[in-house]
Amino acid sequence: MNKPLLAALKGFRQPVPPIWLMRQAGRYLPEYRALRAEKGGFLALATDPVAAAEVTVQPIRRFGFDGAILFSDILMVPWALGQDLTFGPGEGPRLMPPLVDHALDALVRAPARLDPVYATVARVAAALPPTTTFLGFAGSPWTVATYMVAGQGSKDQSETRAFAYRDPVAFGAIIDKIVATTIDYLARQIEAGVEAVQLFDSWAGSLSPAQFERWVIAPNAAIVAGLRDRCPGACIIGFPKGIGGKLPAYARETGVDAIGLDETVDPAWADAVLPDGMPVQGNLDPLALFAGGAALDDGIDRVLAAFPDRPHVFNLGHGIGQHTPIAHVEQLLARVRGA
Ligand code: CP3
């Protein structure tokens, strides 16, 4: 087996850091925009295994990244739990009815909505080059719950934070349901052919310390343990965005194999405080990639220099922006690979 990304995630430092980018399959690619227009929208694309497999492979074909990430969305889990999911043009996703005023148990479960995802995984697994690592993913419970409760994205997640204080029993039931569904969802992705999975916790940074322990650490630890029970040796990346000084606790207490750093984290600090040998992923500022030129070169060099010993996977600190020029992605790959 020669899969540099998988090897790095399992703790083996690579001579050249393997690279993939969060949101690498998406709107900055003309071939993505063309297929999305043909299919008529995001959900139609994500639920068509032939099209979703094609979109997953597009960035590998164009750039030769070391990892391919399944084309799907973290909101597929709420959709399978029975909320309606829409992606309106020019606005963020909507989930109906919002759980702030609607009981979780009143939703009609629709687990078959996830079946196309597993079909997509099988197709991609058969199509990837042998050196490419295939990544699955899910949202972490807190982040997914913020969308389920509010019915949409929000700046500070205040509606969900207030709900969690007001009714921790009802909120805990939502979290528990997401945990159980996510364990099964990720296990089935692994059984269908993904080689590692990432837990996206985009809003992990909005919680006070006690709430963070309860709604971020504990549910992520439960997913890690439950997934390892079902799939021994499962390789799991945690990406708790925006948690700053809570990173060492997250790394120790959740049991993830590798940790994704957002662009606000000082990589030298992370290298000093994270457990020895733990693989890290990140953390170029997506806006440096958008800007290009000397700012991009400088940003890349700083990230490359920051992890002299531990296994490092090069990535952005968050998803690639839709207006990022293709030439900047080419510049990034050439510099990381020393070409
Ligand atoms: O990384 C990849 O290339 C794989 C696919 C992927 C998507 N969403 C496709 C997508 C992944 C890993 C995600 C994760 C996701 N989705 C997160 C966590 C990571 C993050 O960015 O914080 C979140 C919070 C979501 C929820 C979501 N989906 C939002 C808020 C939006 C609208 C904002 C936006 O960027 O458009 C989406 C839509 C979405 N998911 C698109 C893509 C390619 C754009 C849809 C389109 O084509 O219009």
Coordinates of N, CA and C in Angstrom, one line a residue, residues 108-241:
V108 N -40.7 12.2 11.0 CA -40.8 10.8 10.4 C -39.4 10.5 9.9
R109 N -38.8 9.5 10.5 CA -37.4 9.1 10.0 C -37.4 8.6 8.6
A110 N -36.3 8.9 7.9 CA -36.2 8.5 6.5 C -34.8 8.0 6.2
P111 N -34.4 6.9 6.8 CA -33.0 6.5 6.7 C -32.6 6.1 5.2
A112 N -33.6 5.8 4.4 CA -33.2 5.5 3.0 C -32.7 6.7 2.3
R113 N -32.8 7.9 2.8 CA -32.3 9.1 2.2 C -30.7 9.0 2.2
L114 N -30.2 8.1 3.0 CA -28.7 8.0 3.0 C -28.2 7.0 2.0
D115 N -29.1 6.2 1.5 CA -28.6 5.1 0.6 C -27.8 5.5 -0.6
P116 N -28.2 6.7 -1.2 CA -27.3 7.1 -2.4 C -25.9 7.4 -1.9
V117 N -25.7 7.8 -0.7 CA -24.3 8.1 -0.2 C -23.5 6.9 -0.3
Y118 N -24.0 5.8 0.2 CA -23.2 4.5 0.2 C -22.9 4.1 -1.2
A119 N -23.9 4.3 -2.1 CA -23.7 3.9 -3.5 C -22.6 4.8 -4.1
T120 N -22.6 6.1 -3.7 CA -21.5 7.0 -4.2 C -20.2 6.5 -3.7
V121 N -20.1 6.1 -2.4 CA -18.8 5.7 -1.9 C -18.3 4.5 -2.6
A122 N -19.2 3.5 -2.9 CA -18.7 2.3 -3.6 C -18.2 2.7 -5.0
R123 N -18.8 3.6 -5.7 CA -18.4 4.0 -7.0 C -17.0 4.7 -7.0
V124 N -16.9 5.6 -6.0 CA -15.6 6.4 -5.9 C -14.5 5.4 -5.6
A125 N -14.7 4.5 -4.6 CA -13.7 3.6 -4.2 C -13.1 2.8 -5.3
A126 N -14.0 2.5 -6.3 CA -13.6 1.7 -7.4 C -12.9 2.5 -8.5
A127 N -13.0 3.9 -8.4 CA -12.5 4.7 -9.5 C -11.2 5.5 -9.1
L128 N -10.9 5.5 -7.8 CA -9.7 6.4 -7.4 C -8.4 5.7 -7.8
P129 N -7.4 6.6 -8.1 CA -6.0 6.0 -8.2 C -5.6 5.3 -7.0
P130 N -4.7 4.3 -7.1 CA -4.3 3.5 -5.9 C -3.6 4.3 -4.8
T131 N -3.0 5.4 -5.1 CA -2.3 6.2 -4.1 C -3.2 7.2 -3.4
T132 N -4.4 7.4 -3.9 CA -5.3 8.4 -3.3 C -6.1 7.8 -2.1
T133 N -6.1 8.5 -1.0 CA -6.9 8.1 0.2 C -8.3 8.6 0.1
F134 N -9.3 7.8 0.4 CA -10.7 8.2 0.3 C -11.2 8.5 1.7
L135 N -11.7 9.8 1.8 CA -12.2 10.2 3.1 C -13.7 10.4 3.1
G136 N -14.3 9.8 4.1 CA -15.7 10.1 4.4 C -15.9 11.1 5.4
F137 N -17.1 11.5 5.8 CA -17.2 12.5 6.8 C -18.6 12.6 7.3
A138 N -18.8 13.3 8.5 CA -20.1 13.6 9.0 C -19.9 14.9 9.8
G139 N -20.9 15.6 10.1 CA -20.9 16.7 11.0 C -20.8 16.2 12.4
S140 N -20.2 17.0 13.3 CA -20.2 16.6 14.7 C -21.6 17.0 15.3
P141 N -22.0 16.3 16.4 CA -23.3 16.6 16.9 C -23.7 18.0 17.2
W142 N -22.8 18.7 17.9 CA -23.1 20.1 18.2 C -23.4 20.9 17.0
T143 N -22.5 20.9 16.0 CA -22.7 21.7 14.8 C -23.9 21.3 14.0
V144 N -24.2 20.0 13.9 CA -25.4 19.5 13.2 C -26.6 20.0 14.0
A145 N -26.6 19.9 15.3 CA -27.7 20.3 16.2 C -28.0 21.8 16.0
T146 N -27.0 22.7 15.8 CA -27.3 24.1 15.6 C -28.1 24.3 14.4
Y147 N -27.9 23.5 13.3 CA -28.8 23.7 12.1 C -30.2 23.1 12.4
M148 N -30.2 22.0 13.1 CA -31.5 21.3 13.3 C -32.4 22.2 14.2
V149 N -31.8 22.8 15.2 CA -32.6 23.6 16.2 C -33.1 24.9 15.5
A150 N -32.1 25.6 14.9 CA -32.5 26.9 14.3 C -33.1 26.8 12.9
G151 N -32.9 25.6 12.3 CA -33.5 25.5 11.0 C -32.6 26.1 9.9
Q152 N -31.5 26.7 10.3 CA -30.6 27.3 9.3 C -29.3 27.7 10.0
G153 N -28.4 28.2 9.3 CA -27.1 28.6 9.8 C -27.3 29.9 10.6
S154 N -26.4 30.3 11.5 CA -26.5 31.5 12.2 C -25.1 32.0 12.6
K155 N -25.0 33.3 12.9 CA -23.7 33.8 13.2 C -23.1 33.3 14.5
D156 N -23.9 33.3 15.6 CA -23.4 33.0 16.9 C -24.1 31.8 17.5
Q157 N -24.9 31.1 16.8 CA -25.6 29.9 17.4 C -26.4 30.2 18.7
S158 N -26.8 31.4 18.8 CA -27.4 31.8 20.1 C -28.7 31.1 20.4
E159 N -29.5 30.8 19.4 CA -30.8 30.1 19.6 C -30.5 28.7 20.1
T160 N -29.6 28.0 19.6 CA -29.3 26.7 20.0 C -28.6 26.7 21.4
R161 N -27.7 27.6 21.6 CA -27.1 27.7 22.9 C -28.1 28.0 24.0
A162 N -29.1 28.9 23.7 CA -30.1 29.2 24.7 C -31.0 27.9 24.9
F163 N -31.3 27.2 23.9 CA -32.1 26.0 24.0 C -31.4 25.0 24.9
A164 N -30.1 24.8 24.7 CA -29.4 23.8 25.4 C -29.4 24.1 26.9
Y165 N -29.4 25.4 27.3 CA -29.4 25.8 28.7 C -30.9 25.6 29.2
R166 N -31.8 26.0 28.4 CA -33.2 26.0 28.8 C -33.8 24.6 29.0
D167 N -33.4 23.7 28.1 CA -34.0 22.4 28.2 C -32.9 21.3 27.8
P168 N -31.9 21.1 28.8 CA -30.8 20.2 28.5 C -31.3 18.8 28.2
V169 N -32.4 18.4 28.8 CA -32.9 17.0 28.5 C -33.3 16.9 27.1
A170 N -34.2 17.8 26.6 CA -34.6 17.7 25.2 C -33.4 17.9 24.3
F171 N -32.5 18.8 24.6 CA -31.3 19.0 23.7 C -30.4 17.8 23.7
G172 N -30.3 17.2 24.9 CA -29.5 16.0 25.0 C -30.0 14.9 24.2
A173 N -31.4 14.8 24.1 CA -32.0 13.8 23.3 C -31.7 14.0 21.8
I174 N -31.6 15.2 21.4 CA -31.2 15.5 20.0 C -29.8 15.1 19.7
I175 N -28.9 15.5 20.6 CA -27.5 15.1 20.5 C -27.3 13.6 20.5
D176 N -28.0 12.9 21.4 CA -27.9 11.4 21.4 C -28.4 10.8 20.1
K177 N -29.4 11.4 19.6 CA -30.0 10.8 18.3 C -28.9 11.0 17.2
I178 N -28.3 12.2 17.2 CA -27.3 12.5 16.1 C -26.1 11.6 16.3
V179 N -25.7 11.3 17.6 CA -24.6 10.4 17.8 C -24.9 9.0 17.3
A180 N -26.0 8.5 17.6 CA -26.3 7.1 17.2 C -26.4 7.0 15.6
T181 N -27.1 8.0 15.0 CA -27.2 8.0 13.6 C -25.8 8.2 12.9
T182 N -25.0 9.0 13.5 CA -23.7 9.3 12.9 C -22.8 8.1 13.0
I183 N -22.8 7.3 14.1 CA -22.0 6.1 14.2 C -22.4 5.1 13.1
D184 N -23.7 4.9 12.9 CA -24.1 4.0 11.8 C -23.8 4.6 10.4
Y185 N -24.0 5.9 10.2 CA -23.7 6.5 8.9 C -22.2 6.4 8.6
L186 N -21.3 6.6 9.5 CA -19.9 6.5 9.3 C -19.4 5.1 9.1
A187 N -20.0 4.2 9.9 CA -19.6 2.8 9.8 C -20.0 2.3 8.4
R188 N -21.2 2.7 7.9 CA -21.6 2.3 6.6 C -20.8 2.9 5.5
Q189 N -20.3 4.1 5.7 CA -19.3 4.7 4.7 C -18.1 3.9 4.7
I190 N -17.6 3.5 5.9 CA -16.3 2.7 5.9 C -16.6 1.3 5.3
E191 N -17.7 0.7 5.6 CA -18.0 -0.6 5.0 C -18.1 -0.5 3.4
A192 N -18.5 0.7 3.0 CA -18.7 0.8 1.5 C -17.4 1.2 0.8
G193 N -16.3 1.6 1.6 CA -15.1 1.9 1.0 C -14.2 3.1 1.4
V194 N -14.7 4.0 2.3 CA -13.8 5.1 2.7 C -12.8 4.6 3.7
E195 N -11.6 5.2 3.7 CA -10.5 4.7 4.4 C -10.2 5.5 5.7
A196 N -10.8 6.7 5.8 CA -10.7 7.5 7.0 C -11.9 8.4 7.0
V197 N -12.3 9.0 8.2 CA -13.4 9.9 8.2 C -13.1 11.1 9.0
Q198 N -13.7 12.2 8.6 CA -13.5 13.5 9.3 C -14.8 13.9 10.0
L199 N -14.7 14.3 11.2 CA -15.8 14.9 12.0 C -15.7 16.4 11.9
F200 N -16.6 17.1 11.2 CA -16.6 18.6 11.0 C -17.4 19.2 12.2
D201 N -16.7 19.9 13.0 CA -17.4 20.7 14.1 C -17.1 22.2 13.9
S202 N -17.8 22.7 12.9 CA -17.6 24.1 12.4 C -17.9 25.1 13.5
W203 N -18.8 24.8 14.4 CA -19.3 25.8 15.4 C -18.9 25.4 16.8
A204 N -17.8 24.5 16.9 CA -17.4 24.1 18.2 C -16.9 25.2 19.1
G205 N -16.5 26.3 18.4 CA -15.9 27.5 19.1 C -16.9 28.4 19.9
S206 N -18.2 28.1 19.8 CA -19.1 29.1 20.3 C -19.6 28.7 21.8
L207 N -19.0 27.7 22.4 CA -19.5 27.2 23.7 C -18.6 27.6 24.8
S208 N -19.2 27.9 26.0 CA -18.5 28.1 27.2 C -17.9 26.7 27.7
P209 N -16.9 26.8 28.6 CA -16.1 25.5 28.9 C -17.0 24.3 29.3
A210 N -18.0 24.6 30.2 CA -18.8 23.4 30.7 C -19.7 22.9 29.6
Q211 N -20.2 23.8 28.8 CA -21.1 23.4 27.7 C -20.2 22.7 26.6
F212 N -19.0 23.1 26.4 CA -18.1 22.5 25.5 C -17.8 21.0 25.9
E213 N -17.6 20.8 27.2 CA -17.3 19.4 27.6 C -18.6 18.6 27.3
R214 N -19.7 19.1 27.6 CA -21.0 18.3 27.5 C -21.4 18.1 26.0
W215 N -21.3 19.2 25.2 CA -21.9 19.1 23.9 C -20.9 18.9 22.7
V216 N -19.6 19.1 23.0 CA -18.6 18.8 22.0 C -17.8 17.6 22.4
I217 N -17.1 17.7 23.5 CA -16.2 16.6 23.9 C -16.9 15.2 24.0
A218 N -17.9 15.2 24.9 CA -18.6 13.9 25.2 C -19.2 13.3 23.9
P219 N -20.0 14.0 23.1 CA -20.6 13.4 21.9 C -19.5 12.9 20.9
N220 N -18.5 13.7 20.7 CA -17.4 13.3 19.8 C -16.7 12.0 20.3
A221 N -16.5 12.0 21.6 CA -15.9 10.8 22.2 C -16.8 9.6 22.1
A222 N -18.1 9.8 22.2 CA -19.0 8.7 22.0 C -19.0 8.2 20.6
I223 N -18.9 9.1 19.6 CA -18.9 8.7 18.2 C -17.6 7.9 18.0
V224 N -16.5 8.4 18.5 CA -15.2 7.7 18.3 C -15.2 6.3 18.8
A225 N -15.7 6.2 20.1 CA -15.8 4.8 20.7 C -16.8 3.9 20.0
G226 N -17.9 4.5 19.6 CA -19.0 3.6 19.0 C -18.5 3.2 17.6
L227 N -17.8 4.1 16.9 CA -17.4 3.7 15.6 C -16.2 2.7 15.6
R228 N -15.4 2.8 16.6 CA -14.3 1.8 16.8 C -14.8 0.5 17.2
D229 N -15.9 0.5 18.0 CA -16.5 -0.8 18.3 C -17.0 -1.5 17.1
R230 N -17.6 -0.7 16.2 CA -18.2 -1.4 15.0 C -17.2 -1.6 13.9
C231 N -16.2 -0.7 13.8 CA -15.2 -0.8 12.7 C -13.8 -0.7 13.4
P232 N -13.3 -1.8 13.9 CA -12.0 -1.7 14.6 C -10.9 -1.1 13.7
G233 N -10.1 -0.2 14.3 CA -9.1 0.4 13.4 C -9.5 1.6 12.6
A234 N -10.8 2.0 12.8 CA -11.3 3.2 12.0 C -10.4 4.4 12.3
C235 N -10.1 5.1 11.2 CA -9.2 6.2 11.3 C -10.0 7.5 11.3
I236 N -9.9 8.3 12.4 CA -10.8 9.4 12.5 C -10.1 10.8 12.8
I237 N -10.4 11.8 11.9 CA -9.9 13.1 12.0 C -11.0 14.0 12.7
G238 N -10.6 14.7 13.8 CA -11.5 15.7 14.3 C -11.1 17.1 13.8
F239 N -12.2 17.8 13.5 CA -11.9 19.2 13.1 C -12.8 20.2 13.9
P240 N -12.3 20.5 15.1 CA -13.1 21.4 16.0 C -12.7 22.8 15.7
K241 N -13.5 23.5 14.8 CA -13.1 24.8 14.4 C -13.3 25.8 15.5

